[in-house]
Short mmCIF file of C-alpha atoms in Angstrom, two decimals:
data_model
loop_
_atom_site.label_atom_id
_atom_site.label_comp_id
_atom_site.label_asym_id
_atom_site.label_seq_id
_atom_site.Cartn_x
_atom_site.Cartn_y
_atom_site.Cartn_z
CA MET Q 1 0.00 0.00 0.00
CA GLU Q 2 1.38 3.35 -0.92
CA LYS Q 3 1.93 5.77 1.92
CA ASP Q 4 -0.63 8.52 2.30
CA ILE Q 5 -1.00 11.46 4.63
CA ILE Q 6 -2.36 9.24 7.44
CA ASP Q 7 0.79 7.14 7.32
CA ILE Q 8 2.91 10.24 7.43
CA VAL Q 9 1.06 11.44 10.54
CA THR Q 10 1.43 8.05 12.16
CA GLU Q 11 5.14 7.68 11.43
CA LYS Q 12 6.63 11.17 11.64
CA GLU Q 13 6.92 13.74 14.37
CA PHE Q 14 5.70 17.27 13.66
CA ILE Q 15 9.23 18.65 13.41
CA GLN Q 16 10.15 15.96 10.87
CA LEU Q 17 7.47 17.06 8.41
CA THR Q 18 8.60 18.62 5.18
CA ALA Q 19 7.17 21.83 3.89
CA SER Q 20 4.96 20.09 1.36
CA GLU Q 21 3.63 17.73 4.04
CA LYS Q 22 2.94 20.64 6.36
CA SER Q 23 1.05 22.43 3.63
CA GLU Q 24 -0.97 19.25 2.92
CA LEU Q 25 -1.81 18.91 6.64
CA HIS Q 26 -2.48 22.58 7.14
CA GLU Q 27 -6.13 22.07 6.26
CA PHE Q 28 -6.66 19.52 9.08
CA CYS Q 29 -4.21 20.53 11.80
CA LYS Q 30 -2.49 23.84 12.14
CA THR Q 31 -0.58 23.44 15.35
CA GLU Q 32 1.74 20.81 16.70
CA GLU Q 33 -0.74 20.02 19.48
CA GLU Q 34 -3.50 19.22 17.02
CA TYR Q 35 -1.05 17.18 15.01
CA ASN Q 36 -0.10 15.15 18.08
CA GLN Q 37 -3.78 14.56 18.97
CA LEU Q 38 -4.44 13.15 15.50
CA LYS Q 39 -1.29 11.12 15.70
CA ALA Q 40 -2.41 9.68 19.07
CA VAL Q 41 -5.86 8.77 17.72
CA PHE Q 42 -4.49 7.00 14.67
CA ALA Q 43 -1.89 5.20 16.72
CA SER Q 44 -4.47 4.10 19.29
CA VAL Q 45 -6.87 2.78 16.68
CA SER Q 46 -4.07 0.96 14.90
CA ALA Q 47 -2.93 -0.53 18.19
CA MET Q 48 -6.36 -1.92 18.90
CA PRO Q 49 -6.34 -5.63 18.11
CA ILE Q 50 -8.71 -6.47 15.35
CA ASP Q 51 -9.90 -9.98 15.17
CA THR Q 52 -10.12 -11.54 11.75
CA PRO Q 53 -12.74 -14.24 12.04
CA SER Q 54 -12.76 -17.20 9.71
CA PRO Q 55 -15.92 -18.08 7.85
CA LYS Q 56 -17.62 -21.37 8.58
CA ALA Q 57 -16.63 -24.45 6.62
CA GLU Q 58 -20.24 -24.67 5.47
CA THR Q 59 -19.87 -21.42 3.60
CA LYS Q 60 -16.85 -22.73 1.74
CA ARG Q 61 -18.58 -26.03 0.92
CA ASP Q 62 -21.59 -24.21 -0.45
CA LEU Q 63 -19.36 -22.00 -2.56
CA ASP Q 64 -17.40 -25.01 -3.85
CA ALA Q 65 -20.64 -26.68 -4.86
CA LEU Q 66 -21.77 -23.50 -6.53
CA PHE Q 67 -18.46 -23.24 -8.37
CA ALA Q 68 -18.69 -26.85 -9.56
CA GLN Q 69 -22.21 -26.18 -10.73
CA THR Q 70 -21.35 -22.93 -12.48
CA HIS Q 71 -18.07 -24.10 -14.01
CA PRO Q 72 -18.47 -27.80 -14.78
CA ARG Q 73 -15.27 -29.51 -15.76
CA VAL Q 74 -15.34 -29.96 -19.47
CA ALA Q 75 -12.07 -31.43 -20.59
CA PRO Q 76 -11.13 -31.39 -24.26
CA ILE Q 77 -12.01 -34.47 -26.28
CA TRP Q 78 -8.43 -35.33 -27.10
CA TYR Q 79 -7.55 -35.24 -23.45
CA ASN Q 80 -10.42 -37.50 -22.50
CA SER Q 81 -9.63 -39.98 -25.18
CA VAL Q 82 -5.88 -40.36 -24.87
CA PHE Q 83 -4.15 -38.26 -22.31
CA ALA Q 84 -6.66 -38.93 -19.58
CA VAL Q 85 -5.58 -42.55 -19.76
CA ILE Q 86 -1.86 -42.34 -20.30
CA VAL Q 87 -1.18 -39.12 -18.40
CA PRO Q 88 -3.65 -38.99 -15.52
CA LYS Q 89 -3.30 -35.86 -13.47
CA ASP Q 90 -4.16 -37.49 -10.18
CA LYS Q 91 -1.26 -39.96 -10.25
CA PRO Q 92 2.38 -39.34 -9.45
CA ILE Q 93 4.71 -39.39 -12.42
CA TYR Q 94 6.22 -42.78 -11.60
CA ARG Q 95 2.75 -44.36 -11.68
CA GLN Q 96 1.65 -42.86 -14.94
CA PRO Q 97 1.04 -45.40 -17.68
CA ILE Q 98 3.09 -43.51 -20.26
CA LEU Q 99 6.18 -43.81 -18.08
CA GLN Q 100 5.52 -47.47 -17.39
CA VAL Q 101 5.13 -48.18 -21.07
CA ALA Q 102 8.35 -46.33 -21.77
CA ALA Q 103 10.15 -48.40 -19.14
CA VAL Q 104 8.90 -51.65 -20.65
CA ALA Q 105 9.94 -50.49 -24.11
CA LEU Q 106 13.39 -49.63 -22.80
CA LEU Q 107 13.76 -53.05 -21.21
CA PHE Q 108 12.68 -54.66 -24.45
CA LEU Q 109 15.21 -52.66 -26.44
CA LEU Q 110 17.93 -53.66 -24.00
CA ALA Q 111 16.93 -57.30 -24.16
CA VAL Q 112 16.83 -57.56 -27.97
CA PRO Q 113 20.62 -57.42 -28.49
CA MET Q 114 21.10 -60.38 -26.17
CA PHE Q 115 18.79 -62.51 -28.27
CA SER Q 116 20.36 -61.20 -31.45
CA ASN Q 117 23.82 -62.45 -30.33
CA ASP Q 118 22.41 -65.90 -29.75
CA ILE Q 119 20.92 -65.94 -33.20
CA VAL Q 120 24.27 -65.00 -34.76
CA GLN Q 121 26.09 -67.77 -32.95
CA GLU Q 122 23.49 -70.33 -33.78
CA PRO Q 123 24.56 -71.25 -37.36
CA THR Q 124 27.98 -72.51 -36.17
CA LYS Q 125 26.32 -74.70 -33.65
CA LEU Q 126 23.84 -75.83 -36.22
CA ALA Q 127 26.63 -76.79 -38.63
CA LYS Q 128 28.26 -78.89 -35.97
CA ASN Q 129 25.00 -80.40 -35.08
CA GLU Q 130 24.37 -81.25 -38.70
CA ASN Q 131 27.70 -83.11 -38.89
CA ILE Q 132 26.88 -84.97 -35.79
CA GLU Q 133 23.50 -85.76 -37.14
CA THR Q 134 25.03 -86.93 -40.44
CA ASN Q 135 27.38 -89.23 -38.59
CA ASP Q 136 24.53 -90.44 -36.50
CA LYS Q 137 22.48 -90.97 -39.61
CA ALA Q 138 25.30 -92.93 -41.23
CA THR Q 139 25.65 -95.02 -38.13
CA ASP Q 140 21.95 -95.55 -38.03
CA LYS Q 141 21.98 -96.52 -41.67
CA VAL Q 142 24.74 -99.05 -41.11
CA LYS Q 143 22.87 -100.41 -38.16
CA GLU Q 144 19.73 -100.53 -40.21
CA ASN Q 145 21.51 -102.39 -42.96
CA GLU Q 146 22.93 -104.80 -40.45
CA LEU Q 147 19.54 -105.23 -38.98
CA THR Q 148 18.08 -105.85 -42.40
CA LYS Q 149 20.76 -108.37 -43.08
CA ASP Q 150 20.13 -110.01 -39.75
CA MET Q 151 16.47 -110.09 -40.48
CA ALA Q 152 17.16 -111.54 -43.87
CA ASN Q 153 19.41 -114.12 -42.31
CA ASP Q 154 16.80 -114.81 -39.71
CA GLN Q 155 14.28 -115.14 -42.46
CA LEU Q 156 16.59 -117.49 -44.23
CA ASP Q 157 17.05 -119.43 -41.03
CA VAL Q 158 13.37 -119.51 -40.52
CA ASN Q 159 12.86 -120.65 -44.04
CA GLN Q 160 15.54 -123.21 -43.61
CA LEU Q 161 14.02 -124.29 -40.37
CA GLU Q 162 10.61 -124.43 -41.92
CA THR Q 163 12.05 -126.44 -44.73
CA ILE Q 164 13.78 -128.69 -42.30
CA VAL Q 165 10.67 -128.96 -40.18
CA GLN Q 166 8.64 -129.75 -43.22
CA ASP Q 167 11.18 -132.27 -44.21
CA GLU Q 168 11.28 -133.72 -40.77
CA GLU Q 169 7.52 -133.68 -40.50
CA SER Q 170 7.29 -135.39 -43.80
CA ASP Q 171 9.81 -137.84 -42.50
CA ILE Q 172 7.85 -138.45 -39.34
CA VAL Q 173 4.36 -138.57 -40.78
CA SER Q 174 4.99 -141.49 -43.01
CA PRO Q 175 6.49 -144.58 -41.44
CA ALA Q 176 7.49 -145.75 -44.80
CA ASP Q 177 9.32 -142.53 -45.38
CA THR Q 178 10.89 -142.84 -41.97
CA ARG Q 179 12.13 -146.17 -42.87
CA THR Q 180 13.44 -144.79 -46.10
CA SER Q 181 15.01 -141.88 -44.35
CA LEU Q 182 16.57 -144.10 -41.81
CA ALA Q 183 17.82 -146.35 -44.50
CA GLU Q 184 19.08 -143.50 -46.58
CA ASN Q 185 20.79 -141.75 -43.73
CA SER Q 186 22.14 -145.04 -42.50
CA PHE Q 187 21.45 -144.24 -38.90
CA PRO Q 188 23.67 -146.32 -36.78
CA PHE Q 189 21.39 -148.32 -34.70
CA THR Q 190 21.66 -151.75 -33.25
CA LEU Q 191 19.02 -154.07 -34.20
CA THR Q 192 18.76 -156.96 -31.93
CA LEU Q 193 16.26 -159.56 -32.53
CA GLU Q 194 15.25 -161.52 -29.53
CA PRO Q 195 12.30 -163.67 -29.08
CA SER Q 196 9.93 -162.17 -26.68
CA GLY Q 197 7.70 -163.84 -24.25
CA ASN Q 198 5.98 -166.35 -26.30
CA ASP Q 199 8.56 -166.30 -29.00
CA ARG Q 200 11.42 -167.58 -26.92
CA SER Q 201 10.63 -170.99 -28.16
CA ARG Q 202 11.29 -169.94 -31.69
CA LYS Q 203 14.19 -171.65 -33.05
CA ASP Q 204 13.82 -171.34 -36.74
CA ASN Q 205 15.36 -168.72 -38.92
CA SER Q 206 12.17 -167.36 -40.28
CA PRO Q 207 12.10 -163.63 -40.85
CA ILE Q 208 10.89 -161.37 -38.06
CA LEU Q 209 7.99 -159.12 -38.70
CA LEU Q 210 8.05 -155.64 -37.21
CA ASP Q 211 4.78 -154.32 -36.07
CA GLU Q 212 4.55 -151.02 -37.86
CA ASN Q 213 1.94 -149.62 -35.58
CA ARG Q 214 4.05 -150.25 -32.51
CA ILE Q 215 7.14 -148.41 -33.60
CA SER Q 216 7.54 -145.30 -31.43
CA MET Q 217 10.18 -142.97 -30.41
CA GLY Q 218 11.15 -142.71 -26.80
CA LEU Q 219 12.40 -139.71 -25.03
CA GLU Q 220 15.38 -139.40 -22.86
CA GLY Q 221 15.41 -141.99 -20.13
CA THR Q 222 11.89 -143.03 -20.75
CA PRO Q 223 11.73 -146.62 -21.40
CA THR Q 224 9.06 -147.46 -23.81
CA PRO Q 225 6.85 -150.40 -23.30
CA MET Q 226 8.93 -152.07 -25.88
CA ALA Q 227 12.08 -151.38 -23.95
CA ALA Q 228 10.45 -152.40 -20.73
CA SER Q 229 9.41 -155.53 -22.33
CA GLY Q 230 13.02 -156.32 -22.79
CA SER Q 231 12.67 -156.71 -26.45
CA VAL Q 232 15.24 -153.94 -27.08
CA SER Q 233 18.87 -154.52 -26.45
CA ASN Q 234 20.77 -152.85 -23.64
CA ASP Q 235 22.24 -150.36 -26.11
CA PHE Q 236 19.00 -148.47 -25.84
CA PHE Q 237 19.85 -147.43 -22.31
CA ASP Q 238 23.20 -146.16 -23.45
CA HIS Q 239 21.35 -143.57 -25.52
CA PRO Q 240 18.73 -142.09 -23.25
CA ASP Q 241 18.12 -139.19 -25.66
CA GLY Q 242 17.44 -141.42 -28.48
CA VAL Q 243 14.42 -141.94 -30.49
CA PHE Q 244 12.67 -144.98 -29.51
CA ALA Q 245 10.57 -146.94 -31.91
CA GLU Q 246 8.51 -149.87 -30.89
CA ASP Q 247 6.18 -152.32 -32.41
CA LYS Q 248 7.44 -151.43 -35.75
CA LYS Q 249 6.06 -154.26 -37.63
CA LEU Q 250 7.90 -154.95 -40.64
CA GLU Q 251 6.62 -157.45 -42.86
CA ALA Q 252 9.29 -159.61 -43.96
CA ALA Q 253 9.08 -160.58 -47.49
CA SER Q 254 8.91 -164.23 -46.80
CA SER Q 255 7.42 -164.57 -43.35
CA ASN Q 256 3.81 -164.60 -42.20
CA ASP Q 257 4.47 -164.85 -38.45
CA SER Q 258 2.73 -161.88 -36.87
CA ASP Q 259 4.22 -162.46 -33.46
CA ASP Q 260 7.74 -161.61 -34.54
CA ARG Q 261 8.57 -158.04 -33.57
CA LEU Q 262 11.50 -155.78 -34.23
CA SER Q 263 12.36 -153.24 -31.52
CA PHE Q 264 15.16 -150.75 -31.98
CA ALA Q 265 16.48 -147.57 -30.45
CA ILE Q 266 17.97 -144.61 -32.30
CA SER Q 267 20.36 -142.19 -30.69
CA ALA Q 268 19.08 -138.70 -31.53
CA SER Q 269 22.35 -137.12 -30.55
CA GLU Q 270 23.99 -138.98 -33.30
CA THR Q 271 21.70 -137.58 -35.94
CA ASP Q 272 21.63 -133.83 -36.48
CA ASP Q 273 18.38 -133.81 -38.30
CA LEU Q 274 16.58 -135.52 -35.54
CA MET Q 275 18.18 -133.28 -32.95
CA ASP Q 276 17.02 -130.22 -34.83
CA LEU Q 277 13.62 -131.70 -35.15
CA LEU Q 278 13.43 -132.25 -31.43
CA THR Q 279 14.65 -128.79 -30.66
CA VAL Q 280 12.21 -127.10 -32.99
CA THR Q 281 9.30 -129.15 -31.86
CA PHE Q 282 9.76 -128.50 -28.14
CA MET A 1 -0.11 -14.21 -8.40
CA THR A 2 -2.01 -10.95 -8.24
CA ASP A 3 -5.66 -10.74 -7.34
CA GLU A 4 -6.48 -9.48 -10.79
CA SER A 5 -4.87 -12.43 -12.60
CA LEU A 6 -6.61 -14.78 -10.21
CA MET A 7 -9.91 -13.23 -11.17
CA ILE A 8 -9.12 -13.81 -14.84
CA SER A 9 -8.42 -17.46 -14.01
CA ILE A 10 -11.69 -17.71 -12.11
CA SER A 11 -13.56 -16.46 -15.13
CA LYS A 12 -11.95 -19.39 -17.03
CA GLY A 13 -13.20 -21.84 -14.45
CA GLU A 14 -10.01 -22.37 -12.46
CA LYS A 15 -11.06 -23.66 -9.08
CA ARG A 16 -7.64 -23.13 -7.52
CA ALA A 17 -7.77 -19.44 -8.33
CA PHE A 18 -11.08 -19.15 -6.56
CA ASP A 19 -9.71 -20.97 -3.54
CA GLU A 20 -6.79 -18.57 -3.37
CA ILE A 21 -9.03 -15.52 -3.54
CA TYR A 22 -11.22 -17.02 -0.85
CA VAL A 23 -8.25 -17.59 1.43
CA ARG A 24 -7.05 -14.02 0.95
CA TYR A 25 -10.31 -12.17 1.48
CA SER A 26 -12.90 -14.31 3.24
CA GLY A 27 -11.59 -13.47 6.74
CA PRO A 28 -11.17 -9.73 6.25
CA LEU A 29 -14.55 -9.52 4.54
CA LEU A 30 -16.25 -11.39 7.36
CA GLY A 31 -14.71 -8.99 9.86
CA TYR A 32 -15.75 -6.03 7.76
CA PHE A 33 -19.32 -7.25 7.46
CA MET A 34 -19.50 -7.99 11.15
CA ARG A 35 -18.39 -4.45 12.00
CA MET A 36 -20.72 -2.95 9.45
CA LEU A 37 -23.72 -5.12 10.32
CA TRP A 38 -23.97 -4.72 14.05
CA ARG A 39 -21.74 -7.66 14.90
CA ASP A 40 -24.27 -10.03 13.47
CA ARG A 41 -22.12 -13.01 12.59
CA GLU A 42 -24.81 -14.99 10.80
CA LYS A 43 -25.66 -12.05 8.60
CA ALA A 44 -21.98 -11.41 7.99
CA GLU A 45 -21.51 -15.05 6.96
CA ASP A 46 -24.42 -14.70 4.55
CA PHE A 47 -22.90 -11.59 3.08
CA VAL A 48 -19.55 -13.29 2.63
CA HIS A 49 -21.31 -16.14 0.86
CA ASP A 50 -23.21 -13.70 -1.34
CA ILE A 51 -20.19 -11.69 -2.36
CA PHE A 52 -18.18 -14.79 -3.31
CA ALA A 53 -21.20 -16.23 -5.08
CA LYS A 54 -21.26 -13.08 -7.14
CA ILE A 55 -17.59 -13.64 -7.98
CA ILE A 56 -18.39 -17.19 -9.10
CA ARG A 57 -21.48 -16.38 -11.08
CA LYS A 58 -20.36 -13.14 -12.64
CA PRO A 59 -16.60 -12.91 -12.65
CA GLU A 60 -16.87 -10.72 -15.71
CA SER A 61 -18.41 -8.03 -13.53
CA PHE A 62 -14.92 -7.35 -12.25
CA ASP A 63 -13.12 -4.78 -14.33
CA PRO A 64 -9.54 -5.99 -14.73
CA THR A 65 -8.33 -2.42 -15.10
CA ARG A 66 -9.35 -1.76 -11.51
CA LYS A 67 -7.76 -3.02 -8.38
CA PHE A 68 -9.53 -6.11 -7.11
CA LYS A 69 -9.37 -5.15 -3.47
CA THR A 70 -11.09 -1.84 -3.98
CA TRP A 71 -13.64 -3.43 -6.27
CA LEU A 72 -14.36 -6.09 -3.66
CA TYR A 73 -14.77 -3.60 -0.84
CA SER A 74 -16.92 -1.34 -2.96
CA VAL A 75 -19.22 -4.29 -3.60
CA ALA A 76 -19.19 -5.12 0.09
CA ASN A 77 -19.89 -1.47 0.98
CA ASN A 78 -22.83 -1.36 -1.42
CA MET A 79 -24.20 -4.54 0.10
CA CYS A 80 -24.02 -2.94 3.51
CA LYS A 81 -25.75 0.22 2.26
CA ASN A 82 -28.55 -1.89 0.86
CA GLU A 83 -28.82 -3.63 4.17
CA TYR A 84 -28.99 -0.30 5.95
CA LYS A 85 -31.83 0.70 3.73
CA LYS A 86 -33.63 -2.52 4.50
CA GLN A 87 -33.21 -2.17 8.20
CA GLU A 88 -34.01 1.57 8.23
CA VAL A 89 -33.66 1.63 11.91
CA ARG A 90 -30.09 1.38 13.05
CA LYS A 91 -30.41 1.93 16.69
CA ASN A 92 -28.34 -1.03 17.53
CA THR A 93 -25.58 -0.28 15.10
CA SER A 94 -22.25 -0.92 16.76
CA THR A 95 -19.12 1.09 16.21
CA GLY A 96 -17.63 -1.73 14.21
CA LEU A 97 -15.13 -2.60 16.90
CA ASP A 98 -15.29 -5.90 18.64
CA GLY A 99 -16.43 -5.47 22.21
CA HIS A 100 -14.61 -8.59 23.18
CA TYR A 101 -11.26 -7.72 21.73
CA ALA A 102 -8.51 -9.30 23.68
CA LEU A 103 -5.98 -6.97 25.13
CA SER A 104 -2.82 -6.75 23.16
CA ASP A 105 -0.60 -7.24 26.16
CA SER A 106 -1.83 -10.01 28.35
CA ASN A 107 0.79 -9.16 30.96
CA SER A 108 -0.32 -5.56 31.36
CA ASN A 109 -1.50 -4.57 34.75
CA VAL A 110 -5.08 -4.21 35.79
CA LEU A 111 -5.00 -0.40 35.65
CA GLU A 112 -3.94 -0.42 32.04
CA GLU A 113 -6.55 -3.04 31.20
CA VAL A 114 -9.23 -0.91 32.77
CA GLN A 115 -8.00 2.19 30.97
CA ASP A 116 -7.97 0.30 27.68
CA MET A 117 -11.46 -0.99 28.24
CA GLN A 118 -12.72 2.47 29.11
CA PHE A 119 -10.98 3.89 26.07
CA ARG A 120 -12.57 1.24 23.87
CA GLU A 121 -16.02 1.96 25.22
CA GLN A 122 -15.52 5.67 24.73
CA PHE A 123 -14.17 5.05 21.25
CA GLU A 124 -17.23 3.02 20.31
CA GLU A 125 -19.52 5.67 21.62
CA SER A 126 -17.67 8.31 19.65
CA MET A 127 -17.86 6.20 16.50
CA ASP A 128 -21.57 5.77 17.00
CA ALA A 129 -21.87 9.52 17.20
CA LEU A 130 -20.14 9.95 13.88
CA ASP A 131 -22.22 10.06 10.77
CA ASP A 132 -22.06 7.12 8.39
CA LYS A 133 -19.87 8.65 5.70
CA HIS A 134 -17.10 9.55 8.17
CA LYS A 135 -17.45 6.33 10.01
CA GLU A 136 -17.32 4.37 6.77
CA ALA A 137 -14.15 6.05 5.59
CA PHE A 138 -12.52 5.68 8.98
CA ARG A 139 -13.27 1.93 9.13
CA LEU A 140 -12.01 1.32 5.65
CA ARG A 141 -8.79 3.12 6.47
CA HIS A 142 -8.01 1.90 9.96
CA ILE A 143 -9.73 -1.47 10.11
CA SER A 144 -9.74 -2.79 6.56
CA GLY A 145 -6.38 -1.21 5.81
CA LEU A 146 -7.27 0.51 2.55
CA SER A 147 -5.33 3.53 1.41
CA ILE A 148 -6.93 6.91 0.80
CA LYS A 149 -6.87 6.27 -2.91
CA GLU A 150 -8.52 2.86 -2.50
CA ILE A 151 -11.14 4.27 -0.18
CA ALA A 152 -11.83 6.90 -2.75
CA GLU A 153 -12.37 4.18 -5.31
CA VAL A 154 -14.56 2.14 -3.04
CA LEU A 155 -16.70 5.06 -2.01
CA GLU A 156 -16.44 6.64 -5.42
CA LEU A 157 -15.09 9.82 -3.96
CA SER A 158 -12.08 12.01 -4.58
CA ASP A 159 -8.93 11.54 -2.59
CA GLY A 160 -9.35 14.97 -1.00
CA THR A 161 -12.84 14.13 0.20
CA VAL A 162 -11.60 10.93 1.75
CA LYS A 163 -8.76 12.77 3.47
CA SER A 164 -11.18 15.35 4.75
CA ARG A 165 -13.51 12.67 6.11
CA LEU A 166 -10.67 10.79 7.70
CA PHE A 167 -9.22 13.84 9.41
CA TYR A 168 -12.64 15.00 10.45
CA ALA A 169 -13.34 11.65 12.09
CA ALA A 170 -9.89 11.62 13.70
CA LYS A 171 -10.31 15.13 15.08
CA TYR A 172 -13.73 14.23 16.39
CA LEU A 173 -12.40 11.13 18.09
CA ALA A 174 -9.45 13.03 19.53
CA GLU A 175 -11.80 15.60 20.98
CA SER A 176 -14.13 13.01 22.45
CA LEU A 177 -11.30 10.93 23.80
CA LYS A 178 -9.22 13.75 25.18
CA ASP A 179 -9.91 12.46 28.70
CA PHE A 180 -7.86 9.46 27.75
CA ASN A 181 -4.74 11.39 27.15
CA PRO A 182 -2.66 8.90 29.08
CA VAL A 183 -3.84 6.21 26.69
CA LEU A 184 -3.54 8.32 23.62
CA ASN A 185 -0.13 9.56 24.61
CA ARG A 186 1.11 6.13 25.63
#
């Protein structure tokens, strides 16, 4: 506030007044006594404490409501659409979405070079891996070939076995063939002719008839009825794994005596074909 | 920020500007209205509300070329004049000074307190005896703190007239309070 004549009266003594001030005051106070009276009044009034009351909070609330009603907040469209979201005024700067997005983008930009280095180094590794894979593939191919060969061999073996089995089966099925096979292969067997039971009285040299239906093969250590009957020689027991044939009735060309029997034992271990046959069958 | 620029902001709907103006002038205006309206606090509160409501509703009524303070007090003074007209009878008009003012020096002795109280009572009586135009100018100068020029603006008077009214009121008070020379000369 600029100083006026009242301030001059309040601050200065009468003798301190300039000529212009005295002429200005001449209208209101001519003497020093009058001047001092005015000075005392002004000083006393100024010295009086003046309370400055505060209005009620209600008054302010009513005025705020009135202000909100009179000046509704109308933000620009562009602010509402974009900036209200990414730069909200009511949030501190570190919580504003635009800053958060910028931070994420920065992290992404810093992370990209790391992945780029990996990509550059990758072809070398890939080349090595390809070599390894080629070697592996070659190895696998060799193994595959070997496997194929093995399978082919196995197939051959199977075929051979099947052939053998068929052969053997064909040998077994027909007694006549068996006889032929035995004859052809010249199995070493001992044929002992002994009169059995009722035939012990036989003294002539008539041919012995083998009962075809009673020829059987005996397994290891299993005496056949023929063997038990004692019609087979003791050589049978020397070959417990042999094939035992009993009641093989062979019709002799010149004999009609049905009681004559031929019992014989065949050692399977001495014949490979038979051994294979046994192995395959069981 | 000056009062005038704040008013421009208020006219643009800036709530913060209004809050600042309210903080600056709500208290002094309430005191002014209380002194002018017979220490009626409720009425003074209503007047404060009304004058700020006028600022909110019609901020353009303020002329930016003028000083805001003088404009505000001129509005307040006109409101009081209208109230005087409504009341017509002003028998109970107070001097505008708070009868319950606390003493400035709480450690002063009893004699001084009594003298101050007597001086205050005499001062209020003397103010009541003054006519309204002198009283009005005196209050604006010594209670509201306006300069002669500002008072002249508020009352729409010349500076010389204001000076004349102020010195007339001061001389009258000095004459009526001459028995309190010890206080006045303290």
